[in-house]
Short mmCIF file of C-alpha atoms and ligand atoms in Angstrom, two decimals:
data_model
loop_
_atom_site.label_atom_id
_atom_site.label_comp_id
_atom_site.label_asym_id
_atom_site.label_seq_id
_atom_site.Cartn_x
_atom_site.Cartn_y
_atom_site.Cartn_z
CA MET A 150 55.52 61.35 23.91
CA SER A 151 58.70 63.24 24.58
CA ASN A 152 60.57 60.28 26.05
CA THR A 153 62.04 58.09 23.33
CA LEU A 154 63.33 55.74 26.03
CA GLY A 155 59.68 54.87 26.60
CA GLN A 156 59.91 52.95 23.33
CA LEU A 157 62.51 50.62 24.85
CA THR A 158 61.81 47.67 27.12
CA ALA A 159 63.53 47.46 30.51
CA THR A 160 65.90 44.74 29.29
CA GLU A 161 66.79 46.86 26.25
CA ILE A 162 67.57 49.81 28.53
CA ALA A 163 69.68 47.54 30.76
CA ALA A 164 71.66 46.39 27.72
CA ALA A 165 72.15 49.97 26.51
CA LEU A 166 73.45 50.92 29.97
CA GLN A 167 75.88 48.01 29.89
CA ARG A 168 77.12 49.20 26.48
CA ARG A 169 77.56 52.72 27.91
CA GLU A 170 75.26 54.15 25.22
CA MET A 171 73.63 56.20 27.93
CA SER A 172 74.14 56.80 31.63
CA ALA A 173 71.83 55.70 34.44
CA ARG A 174 71.28 59.40 35.24
CA GLU A 175 70.24 60.15 31.64
CA VAL A 176 67.80 57.26 31.74
CA ALA A 177 66.27 58.31 35.06
CA GLN A 178 66.14 61.97 33.95
CA ALA A 179 64.39 61.05 30.69
CA PHE A 180 61.62 59.28 32.58
CA LEU A 181 61.38 62.02 35.23
CA ASP A 182 61.00 64.60 32.45
CA VAL A 183 57.80 63.06 31.06
CA PRO A 184 54.85 65.04 32.43
CA ASP A 185 52.52 62.82 34.44
CA THR A 186 49.28 63.57 32.64
CA TYR A 187 47.78 60.23 33.70
CA GLY A 188 47.83 60.69 37.48
CA ALA A 189 50.13 57.68 37.65
CA PHE A 190 52.33 58.94 40.48
CA LEU A 191 51.46 60.09 43.99
CA HIS A 192 55.01 60.96 44.95
CA VAL A 193 58.21 61.70 43.08
CA ASP A 194 61.55 62.78 44.58
CA ALA A 195 63.67 63.50 41.52
CA GLU A 196 66.79 64.41 43.49
CA ARG A 197 66.79 61.12 45.32
CA THR A 198 66.09 59.14 42.13
CA LEU A 199 69.04 60.81 40.42
CA ALA A 200 71.32 60.13 43.39
CA GLU A 201 70.33 56.46 43.19
CA ALA A 202 70.98 56.55 39.43
CA ASP A 203 74.47 57.94 40.06
CA ALA A 204 75.14 55.16 42.56
CA ALA A 205 74.04 52.62 39.95
CA GLN A 206 76.32 54.26 37.39
CA ALA A 207 79.28 53.89 39.75
CA ARG A 208 78.52 50.17 39.91
CA LEU A 209 78.24 49.96 36.11
CA ASP A 210 81.54 51.78 35.81
CA ALA A 211 83.09 49.30 38.23
CA GLY A 212 82.18 46.56 35.76
CA GLU A 213 79.11 45.14 37.51
CA THR A 214 76.75 43.33 35.14
CA SER A 215 73.65 42.48 37.22
CA PRO A 216 70.68 42.30 34.84
CA LEU A 217 68.60 45.43 35.59
CA LEU A 218 71.40 47.56 37.03
CA GLY A 219 70.57 51.24 36.49
CA VAL A 220 67.02 50.62 35.20
CA PRO A 221 64.58 52.84 37.12
CA VAL A 222 61.41 51.32 38.56
CA ALA A 223 58.06 52.71 39.79
CA ILE A 224 56.57 51.39 43.04
CA LYS A 225 52.95 51.00 44.08
CA ASP A 226 52.33 53.25 47.05
CA ASN A 227 51.35 50.43 49.41
CA ILE A 228 54.96 49.20 49.54
CA SER A 229 56.98 50.79 52.36
CA THR A 230 59.85 53.00 51.32
CA GLN A 231 62.17 54.43 53.94
CA GLY A 232 62.21 58.23 53.78
CA ARG A 233 59.64 58.36 50.98
CA PRO A 234 55.92 58.75 51.73
CA THR A 235 53.76 55.62 51.68
CA THR A 236 50.09 56.55 51.69
CA CYS A 237 48.21 53.57 50.23
CA ALA A 238 46.23 56.38 48.53
CA SER A 239 44.46 56.87 51.87
CA ARG A 240 43.97 60.04 53.91
CA ILE A 241 44.68 57.98 57.03
CA LEU A 242 48.33 57.65 55.96
CA GLU A 243 48.68 61.22 54.75
CA GLY A 244 52.15 62.43 55.67
CA TYR A 245 53.35 59.00 56.79
CA ILE A 246 56.99 58.29 55.98
CA PRO A 247 58.04 54.73 56.83
CA PRO A 248 61.17 54.28 58.93
CA TYR A 249 62.08 51.12 57.02
CA ASP A 250 62.13 49.62 53.55
CA ALA A 251 59.99 46.70 52.46
CA THR A 252 62.13 43.68 51.61
CA VAL A 253 61.41 44.15 47.90
CA ILE A 254 62.70 47.73 48.13
CA SER A 255 65.95 46.54 49.73
CA GLN A 256 66.20 44.02 46.89
CA LEU A 257 65.73 46.76 44.26
CA HIS A 258 68.43 48.84 45.94
CA GLY A 259 70.64 45.75 45.98
CA ALA A 260 70.02 45.29 42.25
CA GLY A 261 70.91 48.95 41.63
CA MET A 262 67.47 50.02 40.39
CA PRO A 263 66.66 53.70 41.11
CA LEU A 264 63.12 54.29 42.40
CA LEU A 265 61.17 56.67 40.14
CA GLY A 266 58.38 57.29 42.61
CA LYS A 267 55.30 55.91 44.29
CA THR A 268 52.31 55.11 42.12
CA ASN A 269 48.59 55.67 42.46
CA LEU A 270 46.22 52.91 43.58
CA ASP A 271 42.79 52.24 44.96
CA GLU A 272 42.81 53.07 48.67
CA PHE A 273 44.57 50.16 50.45
CA ALA A 274 44.45 48.30 47.10
CA MET A 275 40.68 47.86 47.39
CA GLY A 276 39.20 48.29 43.96
CA THR A 277 39.30 47.47 40.30
CA SER A 278 39.56 50.90 38.67
CA THR A 279 41.92 53.06 40.81
CA GLU A 280 38.94 55.39 41.27
CA ASN A 281 39.07 54.71 45.02
CA SER A 282 42.31 56.72 45.35
CA ALA A 283 41.87 59.54 47.87
CA TYR A 284 44.38 61.71 46.00
CA ALA A 285 44.28 61.64 42.22
CA LEU A 286 42.31 60.37 39.28
CA CYS A 287 44.34 57.83 37.35
CA LYS A 288 43.86 57.60 33.58
CA ASN A 289 44.54 54.94 31.00
CA PRO A 290 47.24 56.04 28.51
CA TRP A 291 45.32 54.28 25.74
CA ASP A 292 42.37 56.60 26.31
CA PRO A 293 42.53 59.11 29.18
CA THR A 294 38.74 59.07 29.53
CA ARG A 295 39.04 55.44 30.64
CA SER A 296 40.28 53.65 33.75
CA PRO A 297 43.67 51.93 33.75
CA GLY A 298 42.07 49.20 35.88
CA GLY A 299 43.06 48.62 39.46
CA SER A 300 44.06 48.50 42.09
CA SER A 301 47.63 48.93 40.78
CA GLY A 302 46.41 51.38 38.11
CA GLY A 303 49.25 53.86 38.66
CA SER A 304 51.94 51.21 38.18
CA ALA A 305 50.25 50.11 34.95
CA ALA A 306 49.65 53.65 33.66
CA ALA A 307 53.27 54.58 34.43
CA VAL A 308 54.70 51.81 32.22
CA SER A 309 52.06 52.04 29.51
CA GLY A 310 52.34 55.83 29.39
CA GLY A 311 56.14 55.82 29.07
CA LEU A 312 56.72 57.25 32.56
CA ALA A 313 58.61 54.17 33.77
CA PRO A 314 60.15 51.20 31.98
CA ILE A 315 58.98 48.73 34.62
CA SER A 316 57.08 48.78 37.90
CA LEU A 317 55.88 46.84 40.93
CA GLY A 318 52.28 46.32 41.98
CA SER A 319 50.45 44.09 44.42
CA ASP A 320 47.78 41.52 43.67
CA THR A 321 45.16 40.28 46.14
CA GLY A 322 42.43 39.35 43.67
CA GLY A 323 43.83 40.52 40.34
CA SER A 324 45.30 43.96 41.00
CA ILE A 325 48.40 43.39 38.88
CA ARG A 326 46.91 41.27 36.12
CA GLN A 327 43.71 43.23 35.45
CA PRO A 328 45.40 46.66 35.04
CA ALA A 329 48.10 44.96 32.94
CA ALA A 330 45.33 43.67 30.67
CA LEU A 331 43.58 47.04 30.43
CA CYS A 332 46.85 48.87 29.69
CA GLY A 333 48.35 46.36 27.24
CA LEU A 334 51.15 45.15 29.53
CA VAL A 335 52.49 41.94 30.96
CA GLY A 336 51.65 41.65 34.67
CA PHE A 337 52.81 38.76 36.81
CA LYS A 338 51.69 37.51 40.21
CA PRO A 339 54.28 34.96 41.37
CA THR A 340 53.43 31.98 43.58
CA TYR A 341 52.33 33.09 47.04
CA GLY A 342 55.43 33.12 49.23
CA ARG A 343 57.98 33.63 46.49
CA VAL A 344 58.06 37.38 47.03
CA SER A 345 58.35 38.73 50.55
CA ARG A 346 55.33 40.61 51.88
CA PHE A 347 57.44 42.31 54.56
CA GLY A 348 56.70 46.01 54.19
CA LEU A 349 53.74 45.52 51.86
CA VAL A 350 50.83 47.15 53.68
CA ALA A 351 48.60 44.14 54.34
CA PHE A 352 45.16 43.87 52.76
CA GLY A 353 44.27 40.16 52.58
CA SER A 354 47.34 38.48 54.03
CA SER A 355 46.59 34.99 52.69
CA LEU A 356 46.06 36.40 49.18
CA ASP A 357 48.45 39.39 48.81
CA GLN A 358 51.48 39.10 46.57
CA ILE A 359 53.84 41.68 45.07
CA GLY A 360 54.72 41.34 41.40
CA PRO A 361 56.04 43.17 38.33
CA PHE A 362 54.55 45.03 35.37
CA GLY A 363 56.55 45.20 32.15
CA GLN A 364 56.17 45.50 28.42
CA THR A 365 57.34 41.94 27.75
CA VAL A 366 57.56 38.58 29.49
CA ALA A 367 61.36 38.96 29.51
CA ASP A 368 61.01 42.21 31.46
CA VAL A 369 58.74 40.76 34.15
CA ALA A 370 60.94 37.65 34.36
CA ALA A 371 64.02 39.82 34.92
CA LEU A 372 62.36 41.80 37.71
CA SER A 373 60.97 38.58 39.21
CA GLN A 374 64.54 37.27 39.46
CA VAL A 375 65.29 40.28 41.67
CA ILE A 376 62.29 40.02 44.00
CA CYS A 377 61.72 36.26 44.31
CA GLN A 378 63.86 35.56 47.38
CA THR A 379 63.42 33.80 50.69
CA ASP A 380 62.95 36.28 53.53
CA GLY A 381 63.17 35.56 57.24
CA LEU A 382 61.08 38.68 57.91
CA ASP A 383 57.97 37.13 56.30
CA ASN A 384 56.86 33.89 57.90
CA THR A 385 54.95 32.87 54.76
CA SER A 386 58.07 33.22 52.62
CA LEU A 387 58.93 29.97 50.81
CA PRO A 388 62.28 28.38 51.66
CA ASP A 389 62.99 27.80 47.96
CA ALA A 390 61.70 31.16 46.74
CA PRO A 391 64.48 32.13 44.26
CA LEU A 392 63.62 31.42 40.63
CA GLY A 393 65.52 28.65 38.90
CA ALA A 394 66.89 28.70 35.39
CA MET A 395 64.59 29.79 32.56
CA ASP A 396 65.02 29.67 28.81
CA LEU A 397 62.76 32.38 27.46
CA ALA A 398 64.64 32.85 24.21
CA ASN A 399 63.80 29.38 22.90
CA ALA A 400 60.32 29.11 24.40
CA SER A 401 57.58 27.68 22.22
CA VAL A 402 53.96 26.60 22.66
CA LYS A 403 54.43 23.56 20.45
CA GLY A 404 53.08 20.50 22.24
CA LYS A 405 51.84 22.57 25.19
CA ARG A 406 48.43 21.84 26.67
CA PHE A 407 46.08 24.54 27.88
CA ALA A 408 42.80 24.13 29.78
CA LEU A 409 40.09 26.72 29.18
CA PRO A 410 37.48 26.64 31.97
CA ARG A 411 33.97 27.25 30.65
CA GLU A 412 33.20 29.22 33.83
CA LEU A 413 35.81 31.83 32.77
CA MET A 414 34.50 32.17 29.19
CA SER A 415 30.93 32.70 30.37
CA ASP A 416 28.37 35.15 29.02
CA ALA A 417 29.89 37.74 31.35
CA VAL A 418 32.82 38.05 28.91
CA GLU A 419 32.03 40.81 26.43
CA ALA A 420 31.84 39.86 22.77
CA ASN A 421 34.90 41.85 21.66
CA VAL A 422 37.09 40.30 24.38
CA ARG A 423 35.75 36.83 23.61
CA ALA A 424 36.54 37.27 19.92
CA SER A 425 40.08 38.39 20.70
CA ILE A 426 40.69 35.42 23.06
CA GLU A 427 39.24 32.99 20.51
CA GLN A 428 41.52 34.42 17.85
CA ALA A 429 44.50 33.99 20.19
CA ILE A 430 43.49 30.38 20.82
CA ARG A 431 43.39 29.70 17.08
CA THR A 432 46.87 31.19 16.74
CA LEU A 433 48.20 29.04 19.59
CA GLU A 434 46.63 25.93 18.08
CA ALA A 435 48.17 26.76 14.71
CA ALA A 436 51.52 26.98 16.51
CA GLY A 437 51.13 23.43 17.83
CA ALA A 438 49.37 23.90 21.19
CA THR A 439 46.16 22.19 22.26
CA VAL A 440 43.40 24.02 24.08
CA ASP A 441 40.68 21.93 25.79
CA HIS A 442 37.45 23.18 27.32
CA VAL A 443 37.13 22.00 30.92
CA ASP A 444 34.59 22.42 33.72
CA LEU A 445 35.66 23.84 37.05
CA PRO A 446 32.26 24.40 38.69
CA SER A 447 33.59 25.93 41.91
CA LEU A 448 35.12 28.84 39.97
CA SER A 449 31.64 30.30 39.56
CA LEU A 450 31.74 30.89 43.34
CA GLY A 451 35.10 32.67 43.21
CA VAL A 452 33.88 36.25 43.50
CA SER A 453 31.46 35.57 46.37
CA THR A 454 34.13 33.59 48.21
CA TYR A 455 36.79 36.25 47.69
CA TYR A 456 34.49 39.04 48.87
CA VAL A 457 34.12 37.25 52.22
CA ILE A 458 37.75 36.21 52.75
CA ALA A 459 39.45 39.40 51.54
CA PRO A 460 37.28 41.80 53.63
CA ALA A 461 37.56 39.47 56.66
CA GLU A 462 41.35 39.64 56.50
CA ALA A 463 41.23 43.36 55.71
CA SER A 464 39.02 44.14 58.70
CA SER A 465 41.64 42.58 60.94
CA ASN A 466 44.64 44.10 59.14
CA LEU A 467 43.21 47.61 59.08
CA GLY A 468 42.64 47.59 62.83
CA ARG A 469 46.14 49.00 63.24
CA PHE A 470 45.21 52.36 61.70
CA ASP A 471 44.09 54.20 64.79
CA GLY A 472 45.80 57.58 64.49
CA VAL A 473 47.93 56.81 67.54
CA ARG A 474 51.14 55.34 66.22
CA TYR A 475 51.40 56.75 62.72
CA GLY A 476 49.52 58.52 59.98
CA ALA A 477 46.86 61.16 60.29
CA ARG A 478 45.02 61.81 63.56
CA GLU A 479 41.76 63.55 64.34
CA GLU A 480 41.87 65.03 67.83
CA ALA A 481 38.87 64.45 70.10
CA PRO A 482 38.33 64.70 73.88
CA GLY A 483 38.87 61.00 74.67
CA HIS A 484 41.00 58.19 73.23
CA VAL A 485 38.07 56.19 71.83
CA GLU A 486 36.49 59.35 70.42
CA SER A 487 39.75 60.26 68.72
CA LEU A 488 40.11 56.76 67.33
CA MET A 489 36.57 56.87 65.96
CA ALA A 490 37.02 60.31 64.50
CA THR A 491 40.28 59.33 62.84
CA ARG A 492 38.90 56.16 61.27
CA GLY A 493 35.55 57.77 60.48
CA LYS A 494 37.03 60.77 58.68
CA LYS A 495 40.19 59.35 57.14
CA PHE A 496 39.08 56.03 55.68
CA GLY A 497 37.26 56.25 52.37
CA HIS A 498 33.88 54.73 51.60
CA GLU A 499 35.06 51.46 50.04
CA VAL A 500 37.51 50.78 52.86
CA LYS A 501 34.82 51.31 55.49
CA LEU A 502 32.47 49.07 53.56
CA ARG A 503 35.01 46.26 53.51
CA ILE A 504 35.86 46.65 57.20
CA MET A 505 32.15 46.35 58.01
CA VAL A 506 31.59 43.36 55.71
CA GLY A 507 34.68 41.64 57.08
CA THR A 508 33.82 42.31 60.72
CA TYR A 509 30.34 40.95 60.11
CA ALA A 510 31.64 37.81 58.41
CA LEU A 511 33.98 37.11 61.33
CA SER A 512 31.54 37.90 64.12
CA ALA A 513 30.20 35.25 66.51
CA GLY A 514 27.18 33.56 65.01
CA TYR A 515 28.10 34.45 61.43
CA TYR A 516 31.64 33.09 61.28
CA ASP A 517 30.53 29.56 60.34
CA ALA A 518 27.96 30.74 57.82
CA TYR A 519 30.34 33.09 55.97
CA TYR A 520 34.04 32.88 56.72
CA LEU A 521 34.24 29.14 57.37
CA ARG A 522 32.01 28.38 54.37
CA ALA A 523 34.16 30.60 52.18
CA GLN A 524 37.31 28.82 53.31
CA GLN A 525 35.69 25.47 52.50
CA ILE A 526 34.83 26.62 48.99
CA ARG A 527 38.39 27.91 48.65
CA GLY A 528 39.59 24.38 49.42
CA LEU A 529 37.21 23.00 46.81
CA MET A 530 38.50 25.40 44.17
CA VAL A 531 42.08 24.42 44.90
CA ALA A 532 41.21 20.70 44.68
CA GLU A 533 39.44 21.16 41.33
CA ILE A 534 42.30 23.20 39.90
CA ASP A 535 45.07 20.96 41.25
CA ALA A 536 43.44 17.96 39.55
CA LEU A 537 44.28 19.56 36.18
CA TRP A 538 48.03 19.96 36.56
CA GLY A 539 48.81 16.37 35.67
CA GLU A 540 47.31 16.91 32.25
CA TYR A 541 47.79 20.60 31.46
CA ASP A 542 50.65 23.08 31.42
CA ALA A 543 48.45 26.07 32.18
CA ILE A 544 44.88 27.26 32.61
CA LEU A 545 44.02 29.85 30.00
CA SER A 546 41.24 32.46 30.09
CA PRO A 547 40.58 36.14 29.51
CA THR A 548 42.09 38.32 32.26
CA SER A 549 39.20 40.76 32.35
CA PRO A 550 35.73 40.28 30.86
CA CYS A 551 35.96 43.74 29.27
CA VAL A 552 38.44 46.24 27.87
CA ALA A 553 39.23 49.52 29.67
CA PHE A 554 35.94 51.11 30.74
CA PRO A 555 35.06 54.81 31.03
CA LEU A 556 36.05 56.55 34.26
CA GLY A 557 32.95 56.94 36.40
CA GLY A 558 31.16 54.36 34.26
CA PHE A 559 30.34 52.18 37.25
CA SER A 560 29.84 54.82 39.93
CA HIS A 561 26.19 53.75 40.25
CA ASP A 562 26.95 50.04 40.11
CA PRO A 563 29.97 49.20 42.29
CA MET A 564 28.99 45.51 42.29
CA ALA A 565 29.67 45.38 38.55
CA LEU A 566 33.32 46.26 39.21
CA LYS A 567 33.62 43.51 41.80
CA LEU A 568 32.06 40.95 39.49
CA MET A 569 34.82 41.66 36.95
CA ASP A 570 37.39 39.85 39.08
CA PHE A 571 36.19 36.32 38.36
CA CYS A 572 39.05 35.30 36.08
CA THR A 573 41.87 36.52 38.33
CA ILE A 574 40.62 35.54 41.82
CA PRO A 575 41.26 31.77 41.55
CA ALA A 576 45.04 32.32 41.39
CA ASN A 577 45.00 34.18 44.70
CA MET A 578 42.78 31.55 46.29
CA GLY A 579 45.32 28.82 45.60
CA GLY A 580 48.49 30.92 45.68
CA TYR A 581 49.10 29.98 42.05
CA PRO A 582 51.47 31.93 39.80
CA ALA A 583 49.52 33.74 37.09
CA LEU A 584 50.05 36.42 34.52
CA SER A 585 48.29 38.52 31.96
CA LEU A 586 49.83 39.29 28.61
CA PRO A 587 48.47 41.29 25.70
CA CYS A 588 46.76 39.25 22.99
CA GLY A 589 45.53 42.02 20.72
CA LEU A 590 43.20 44.97 20.49
CA ALA A 591 39.41 45.15 20.61
CA ASP A 592 37.91 48.45 19.45
CA GLY A 593 41.40 49.95 19.70
CA LEU A 594 41.90 48.90 23.33
CA PRO A 595 44.14 46.13 24.70
CA VAL A 596 42.83 42.67 25.62
CA GLY A 597 44.69 40.52 28.15
CA LEU A 598 45.14 36.75 28.01
CA HIS A 599 45.45 35.09 31.43
CA LEU A 600 47.66 32.11 32.16
CA MET A 601 47.82 30.30 35.50
CA GLY A 602 50.22 27.53 36.48
CA PRO A 603 50.77 25.21 39.43
CA VAL A 604 52.23 26.44 42.73
CA ARG A 605 56.03 26.88 42.39
CA GLY A 606 55.68 26.52 38.61
CA ASP A 607 56.70 30.16 38.04
CA GLU A 608 59.66 29.40 35.80
CA ARG A 609 57.67 27.09 33.50
CA LEU A 610 54.78 29.57 33.43
CA LEU A 611 57.08 32.41 32.40
CA GLU A 612 58.63 30.23 29.69
CA LEU A 613 55.18 29.26 28.47
CA ALA A 614 54.15 32.91 28.46
CA ALA A 615 57.25 33.76 26.43
CA GLY A 616 56.18 31.10 23.93
CA VAL A 617 52.64 32.52 23.82
CA GLU A 618 54.01 36.03 23.43
CA ARG A 619 56.13 34.90 20.49
CA ALA A 620 53.25 33.00 18.86
CA LEU A 621 50.84 35.93 19.22
CA GLY A 622 53.44 38.49 18.20
CA CYS A 623 51.75 41.50 19.74
CA ALA A 624 54.09 42.58 22.58
CA PRO A 625 55.27 45.16 23.30
CA LEU A 626 51.93 46.83 22.76
CA ARG A 627 52.20 50.58 23.02
CA PRO A 628 49.40 53.14 23.04
CA PRO A 629 49.16 55.38 19.99
CA ARG A 630 51.05 58.63 20.59
CA ALA A 631 49.75 62.04 19.79
N1 LIG B 963 39.53 44.11 42.65
C1 LIG B 963 39.80 43.32 43.81
C2 LIG B 963 39.31 44.05 45.02
O1 LIG B 963 38.75 45.06 44.90
C3 LIG B 963 41.23 42.96 43.90
C4 LIG B 963 42.10 44.00 44.50
C5 LIG B 963 43.53 43.59 44.62
O2 LIG B 963 43.98 42.62 44.00
N2 LIG B 963 44.27 44.33 45.44
O3 LIG B 963 39.50 43.63 46.13
#
């Protein structure tokens, strides 16, 4: 890799900028200069990035010391950016340039973080491999014949491949944590409501949450400090959203209690991932933690429940893409014909499938049997999980049942991809904070360990993760370079 800055974490770059060892422009330029051989980005505007870097430098020169000042960041392309395209990797938003910034983007500008570009994703964040992007194939920097995971695959590939020091993704059923696992990164989904969803193109509104990718827990904690804020523009924003004090430097797992649900270490977990997780558990136990097996029976219904609720919400949210107000439009003789032509031609297969499933689940006569039932099971899952918090600090599991899989490997079995989400979905169901961090390699590819904490327990979860990271000693985990 030509970019030696790619060897530094975001917090290390921030410190180097504070020491004036390099300028914000040099940092941004170094990342912009790395050729994007992984299909990580859908849009880059180097001139604008450099102008933002210069503005950050002026703030550094004025003596400002905010933590990530001058550190460039990559943004998943379902987060609205004023004056920069936002496509959601869909043809229906081809050419769309939002007239406003998402709240998180305003926060990044406020923190003085130049935007490196918009990253690749599964269309409207629907997928597990980033293969549903309408624009570009996204590859895993660990092995370009494999998927980076999804749906935030571009944000993961960008950081893992040394194209960005840090990035933002979105997570509806695992879309930050699963690609983080498959690319050897730390990926964090904060408690629902701690990060504003204003300007995040909605998929499943009761599940969606923006969160960071980084090489270390300290990096994702630093970016979380920037984006966890109360926002009057999002009516699900928590009043006490800002993160409180954290002590990552002295974090330890000694005396910490982890619950390992049997349902998440089932036969569906491949042997190499299982071995890596078991090894990590032994290491944590040796460092003074306890790990107990527990039963959470409702978790075995997580995938079926999610694939009713998420499409139901998506079918309603995606009703706004009609070719009238924004995005691409297919002309036809009448209004309805034009609407049908636009949606018929511009939405991809997976998006149409979900709209149909969701519309069906919400329709009269089926609502009770599907949507209502799914919401009841969701309540059951939350009750079972909440009963553990008195006794345990976190719920531990694999993040993904497998390591990065070959691109196209599941083209004949799309259900297999959906079934992979069973470890990450519970966090979205209950709005719990959760993260994936690297716990080692299996057959030369990264394995992710998943930790989930109680609602609003983000600070303690990040501290715990820092302790786990220290005990395991395998972050940052960088792909072998040619
Ligand atoms: N893989 C899940 C899905 O396809 C989750 C996606 C997400 O979190 N955005 O819906």
